């Protein structure tokens, strides 16, 4: 926690005369904490001195606090890998020492790092463990910060009612234990949660309380947070005078903020103030600056707000195309956050679980193989005088070893297929989610804009030139809606989910033919006889898509035949794609680095199917795939 100036001076005086012992390490860590949220260069300087002295004295007593300090330093310098590595090292130290209070603190630190870098599901797991241990140890002095972290976590999970409950607890415990940081940040989280629930009057009152407290404590970071929140909420309230006042005050504090992540949010607050004054060009300059800084700092939260403000800026000027661009960028940030969360959690855990399971089975068989080898060697030694018995024993050993190795190879293959399945499922799930987001989110927004423009047209008197420009804008918007729907349909065709593979392929071929790119004929035989699994249907559909696109794009084909045949007796599904294109040398696929053929091969391997390619220069291409149903 930040210390008053007098306490800092006193600690520095003590440090000048301190001996090279463990007491000096404690003193260095106290001085380091003085600079938290104020000057992280000085913070790092005293922390590294504490680490060097600890290593010199060969003591591990302070390892937890040193790791926690480095985690905090890299946390504020936006280095996720180092921040999480030091936080995990601190947890390992706490577990080794069997210190439950330190273990609770380590889980709080891990939750804080996961929160900052977007891994919210890991964060909630860590903070719930932290709160559980804190309750068991009755470590009440830690309750302010622990509840504060819980508030941040639930806020990031968009559970604002729970965020308010824990923010209030952090604030009350902060007052009880005189924890200034928990008081200020508790107020900050309360204000932000009320704002998200559109309770703007409450949000503004809390932010003003936070601002007064932060100024009293000379806390530049929380002063900046409070001013930014006040600018945002007064803009939404339409109170331009208050907005201008807080933006001017924020200009002063902008020079002394140690947390570089906040700069993009400050630029956004300045832009909102300029928009309220209709100084649109100046607002655009602030937005561009904030976006460039936030992209460099990889600050997705700030970028989300900046793109939203950009959409507002251009819509207010009647520049629909530019406003739609920023609205799309805002939507892209939301989608990117979901993808990031998926990469952090769902696919990683599912794949890791299946892979670990197969690896354990492999290790078990390898152990059995070693035991069998030892037994066979023992039998050979005992039967040294009997050549025939020795030969038979050796052959028996080789045979068993071959069987065990075959089992190991089979499990290795299953492990790769499991990983491939997880990747393919994740890809199709993400395609489906993105298609839904595009159709329901961006599609709804564009349709709403179209409706608004059409309504405006009825109530405006325009010159013929302006009317013509207005009509062109509506036509452009119609084209954008059509293109968005085409992209969404291509990502995950609705007919594939609702009506199955046969109908989806028929629609796909008809769509290609209708576009004029090539004439694609589709034939299906006995496809109504047996239901095909969703996983197999998606994979076969993607393979057919890739083969038809290759025929048109790379083979320059004018006619393509797609045939789907279900052999009931053999329980075999056959997909054939033939074209009249220029063909190619099949042997070139062995050295090809194209992603398309690799994707086709991966999907066929995943379905345990067979792939046969026939082609030659100038003679077209024929590809047949057989899959067991």
GROMACS .gro file of N, CA, C and O in nm, residues 253-306:
model
  216
  253UNK      N    1  -0.359   1.560  -1.437
  253UNK     CA    2  -0.314   1.433  -1.381
  253UNK      C    3  -0.256   1.339  -1.486
  253UNK      O    4  -0.186   1.245  -1.453
  254UNK      N    5  -0.283   1.365  -1.612
  254UNK     CA    6  -0.233   1.281  -1.720
  254UNK      C    7  -0.080   1.274  -1.720
  254UNK      O    8  -0.021   1.176  -1.764
  255UNK      N    9  -0.014   1.378  -1.667
  255UNK     CA   10   0.133   1.384  -1.671
  255UNK      C   11   0.199   1.298  -1.564
  255UNK      O   12   0.319   1.272  -1.572
  256UNK      N   13   0.124   1.255  -1.462
  256UNK     CA   14   0.188   1.189  -1.347
  256UNK      C   15   0.136   1.049  -1.320
  256UNK      O   16   0.155   0.996  -1.212
  257UNK      N   17   0.069   0.988  -1.418
  257UNK     CA   18   0.013   0.854  -1.395
  257UNK      C   19   0.117   0.746  -1.425
  257UNK      O   20   0.170   0.742  -1.536
  258UNK      N   21   0.145   0.654  -1.329
  258UNK     CA   22   0.247   0.551  -1.352
  258UNK      C   23   0.196   0.433  -1.435
  258UNK      O   24   0.275   0.360  -1.491
  259UNK      N   25   0.066   0.412  -1.442
  259UNK     CA   26   0.010   0.298  -1.514
  259UNK      C   27  -0.013   0.337  -1.660
  259UNK      O   28  -0.108   0.405  -1.693
  260UNK      N   29   0.075   0.289  -1.749
  260UNK     CA   30   0.067   0.327  -1.890
  260UNK      C   31  -0.059   0.273  -1.958
  260UNK      O   32  -0.099   0.321  -2.064
  261UNK      N   33  -0.123   0.171  -1.899
  261UNK     CA   34  -0.243   0.113  -1.959
  261UNK      C   35  -0.359   0.211  -1.961
  261UNK      O   36  -0.455   0.194  -2.036
  262UNK      N   37  -0.354   0.314  -1.878
  262UNK     CA   38  -0.467   0.406  -1.863
  262UNK      C   39  -0.467   0.515  -1.971
  262UNK      O   40  -0.566   0.585  -1.988
  263UNK      N   41  -0.356   0.529  -2.045
  263UNK     CA   42  -0.343   0.641  -2.140
  263UNK      C   43  -0.451   0.636  -2.247
  263UNK      O   44  -0.511   0.739  -2.281
  264UNK      N   45  -0.479   0.517  -2.303
  264UNK     CA   46  -0.583   0.507  -2.405
  264UNK      C   47  -0.718   0.552  -2.354
  264UNK      O   48  -0.794   0.620  -2.425
  265UNK      N   49  -0.752   0.518  -2.228
  265UNK     CA   50  -0.880   0.558  -2.170
  265UNK      C   51  -0.886   0.710  -2.150
  265UNK      O   52  -0.992   0.771  -2.164
  266UNK      N   53  -0.772   0.770  -2.118
  266UNK     CA   54  -0.767   0.915  -2.103
  266UNK      C   55  -0.795   0.984  -2.237
  266UNK      O   56  -0.872   1.080  -2.246
  267UNK      N   57  -0.732   0.933  -2.343
  267UNK     CA   58  -0.756   0.990  -2.476
  267UNK      C   59  -0.905   0.978  -2.513
  267UNK      O   60  -0.963   1.068  -2.575
  268UNK      N   61  -0.966   0.870  -2.473
  268UNK     CA   62  -1.109   0.852  -2.503
  268UNK      C   63  -1.193   0.955  -2.428
  268UNK      O   64  -1.289   1.010  -2.482
  269UNK      N   65  -1.156   0.982  -2.301
  269UNK     CA   66  -1.229   1.083  -2.224
  269UNK      C   67  -1.215   1.221  -2.289
  269UNK      O   68  -1.312   1.297  -2.299
  270UNK      N   69  -1.094   1.253  -2.337
  270UNK     CA   70  -1.073   1.381  -2.406
  270UNK      C   71  -1.160   1.387  -2.533
  270UNK      O   72  -1.219   1.490  -2.565
  271UNK      N   73  -1.166   1.275  -2.607
  271UNK     CA   74  -1.246   1.272  -2.730
  271UNK      C   75  -1.394   1.295  -2.702
  271UNK      O   76  -1.462   1.368  -2.775
  272UNK      N   77  -1.445   1.233  -2.595
  272UNK     CA   78  -1.586   1.252  -2.558
  272UNK      C   79  -1.615   1.399  -2.527
  272UNK      O   80  -1.719   1.453  -2.566
  273UNK      N   81  -1.522   1.464  -2.456
  273UNK     CA   82  -1.539   1.606  -2.425
  273UNK      C   83  -1.545   1.690  -2.552
  273UNK      O   84  -1.630   1.779  -2.567
  274UNK      N   85  -1.456   1.660  -2.647
  274UNK     CA   86  -1.453   1.736  -2.773
  274UNK      C   87  -1.578   1.708  -2.857
  274UNK      O   88  -1.631   1.798  -2.925
  275UNK      N   89  -1.627   1.585  -2.854
  275UNK     CA   90  -1.750   1.552  -2.927
  275UNK      C   91  -1.867   1.633  -2.871
  275UNK      O   92  -1.952   1.685  -2.945
  276UNK      N   93  -1.874   1.645  -2.737
  276UNK     CA   94  -1.983   1.720  -2.676
  276UNK      C   95  -1.979   1.867  -2.716
  276UNK      O   96  -2.081   1.937  -2.714
  277UNK      N   97  -1.858   1.917  -2.753
  277UNK     CA   98  -1.843   2.055  -2.798
  277UNK      C   99  -1.854   2.067  -2.951
  277UNK      O  100  -1.830   2.174  -3.007
  278UNK      N  101  -1.880   1.953  -3.019
  278UNK     CA  102  -1.891   1.948  -3.165
  278UNK      C  103  -1.760   1.984  -3.234
  278UNK      O  104  -1.759   2.031  -3.348
  279UNK      N  105  -1.650   1.961  -3.163
  279UNK     CA  106  -1.517   1.981  -3.224
  279UNK      C  107  -1.470   1.846  -3.277
  279UNK      O  108  -1.384   1.779  -3.220
  280UNK      N  109  -1.532   1.805  -3.388
  280UNK     CA  110  -1.517   1.668  -3.435
  280UNK      C  111  -1.376   1.637  -3.484
  280UNK      O  112  -1.326   1.526  -3.464
  281UNK      N  113  -1.311   1.731  -3.551
  281UNK     CA  114  -1.176   1.705  -3.601
  281UNK      C  115  -1.078   1.684  -3.486
  281UNK      O  116  -0.993   1.594  -3.490
  282UNK      N  117  -1.088   1.768  -3.383
  282UNK     CA  118  -1.000   1.753  -3.267
  282UNK      C  119  -1.028   1.622  -3.194
  282UNK      O  120  -0.936   1.555  -3.145
  283UNK      N  121  -1.157   1.582  -3.189
  283UNK     CA  122  -1.193   1.455  -3.125
  283UNK      C  123  -1.131   1.338  -3.200
  283UNK      O  124  -1.083   1.241  -3.140
  284UNK      N  125  -1.131   1.348  -3.336
  284UNK     CA  126  -1.071   1.241  -3.417
  284UNK      C  127  -0.922   1.227  -3.389
  284UNK      O  128  -0.868   1.116  -3.384
  285UNK      N  129  -0.853   1.338  -3.366
  285UNK     CA  130  -0.709   1.333  -3.335
  285UNK      C  131  -0.686   1.259  -3.203
  285UNK      O  132  -0.597   1.173  -3.193
  286UNK      N  133  -0.767   1.288  -3.101
  286UNK     CA  134  -0.754   1.219  -2.972
  286UNK      C  135  -0.785   1.070  -2.987
  286UNK      O  136  -0.716   0.985  -2.927
  287UNK      N  137  -0.887   1.037  -3.065
  287UNK     CA  138  -0.922   0.897  -3.086
  287UNK      C  139  -0.808   0.821  -3.154
  287UNK      O  140  -0.771   0.711  -3.111
  288UNK      N  141  -0.753   0.879  -3.261
  288UNK     CA  142  -0.643   0.813  -3.332
  288UNK      C  143  -0.524   0.790  -3.240
  288UNK      O  144  -0.462   0.683  -3.241
  289UNK      N  145  -0.492   0.890  -3.158
  289UNK     CA  146  -0.382   0.877  -3.063
  289UNK      C  147  -0.409   0.765  -2.963
  289UNK      O  148  -0.323   0.681  -2.937
  290UNK      N  149  -0.531   0.763  -2.907
  290UNK     CA  150  -0.567   0.660  -2.810
  290UNK      C  151  -0.564   0.521  -2.870
  290UNK      O  152  -0.519   0.425  -2.807
  291UNK      N  153  -0.614   0.507  -2.994
  291UNK     CA  154  -0.615   0.375  -3.061
  291UNK      C  155  -0.474   0.327  -3.087
  291UNK      O  156  -0.440   0.209  -3.061
  292UNK      N  157  -0.386   0.416  -3.135
  292UNK     CA  158  -0.246   0.375  -3.161
  292UNK      C  159  -0.176   0.331  -3.033
  292UNK      O  160  -0.105   0.231  -3.031
  293UNK      N  161  -0.197   0.408  -2.925
  293UNK     CA  162  -0.135   0.372  -2.797
  293UNK      C  163  -0.190   0.241  -2.745
  293UNK      O  164  -0.114   0.154  -2.700
  294UNK      N  165  -0.321   0.222  -2.752
  294UNK     CA  166  -0.382   0.101  -2.699
  294UNK      C  167  -0.346  -0.022  -2.781
  294UNK      O  168  -0.331  -0.131  -2.727
  295UNK      N  169  -0.331  -0.004  -2.914
  295UNK     CA  170  -0.283  -0.115  -2.997
  295UNK      C  171  -0.141  -0.154  -2.958
  295UNK      O  172  -0.108  -0.272  -2.948
  296UNK      N  173  -0.057  -0.053  -2.936
  296UNK     CA  174   0.082  -0.080  -2.895
  296UNK      C  175   0.087  -0.149  -2.759
  296UNK      O  176   0.166  -0.241  -2.738
  297UNK      N  177  -0.002  -0.105  -2.666
  297UNK     CA  178  -0.004  -0.162  -2.531
  297UNK      C  179  -0.088  -0.289  -2.525
  297UNK      O  180  -0.095  -0.354  -2.421
  298UNK      N  181  -0.154  -0.325  -2.636
  298UNK     CA  182  -0.241  -0.444  -2.640
  298UNK      C  183  -0.350  -0.434  -2.535
  298UNK      O  184  -0.382  -0.531  -2.467
  299UNK      N  185  -0.410  -0.315  -2.522
  299UNK     CA  186  -0.513  -0.289  -2.420
  299UNK      C  187  -0.651  -0.301  -2.486
  299UNK      O  188  -0.703  -0.206  -2.543
  300UNK      N  189  -0.710  -0.422  -2.478
  300UNK     CA  190  -0.838  -0.447  -2.546
  300UNK      C  191  -0.952  -0.367  -2.484
  300UNK      O  192  -1.042  -0.322  -2.555
  301UNK      N  193  -0.951  -0.347  -2.350
  301UNK     CA  194  -1.059  -0.273  -2.285
  301UNK      C  195  -1.065  -0.129  -2.336
  301UNK      O  196  -1.173  -0.077  -2.365
  302UNK      N  197  -0.947  -0.064  -2.342
  302UNK     CA  198  -0.944   0.074  -2.391
  302UNK      C  199  -0.986   0.080  -2.539
  302UNK      O  200  -1.059   0.170  -2.580
  303UNK      N  201  -0.939  -0.017  -2.619
  303UNK     CA  202  -0.975  -0.018  -2.761
  303UNK      C  203  -1.125  -0.032  -2.780
  303UNK      O  204  -1.185   0.032  -2.869
  304UNK      N  205  -1.188  -0.115  -2.697
  304UNK     CA  206  -1.333  -0.133  -2.707
  304UNK      C  207  -1.406  -0.001  -2.689
  304UNK      O  208  -1.494   0.036  -2.768
  305UNK      N  209  -1.367   0.077  -2.586
  305UNK     CA  210  -1.430   0.207  -2.562
  305UNK      C  211  -1.398   0.307  -2.673
  305UNK      O  212  -1.484   0.387  -2.713
  306UNK      N  213  -1.273   0.305  -2.722
  306UNK     CA  214  -1.233   0.399  -2.827
  306UNK      C  215  -1.310   0.374  -2.957
  306UNK      O  216  -1.355   0.469  -3.023
   0.00000   0.00000   0.00000
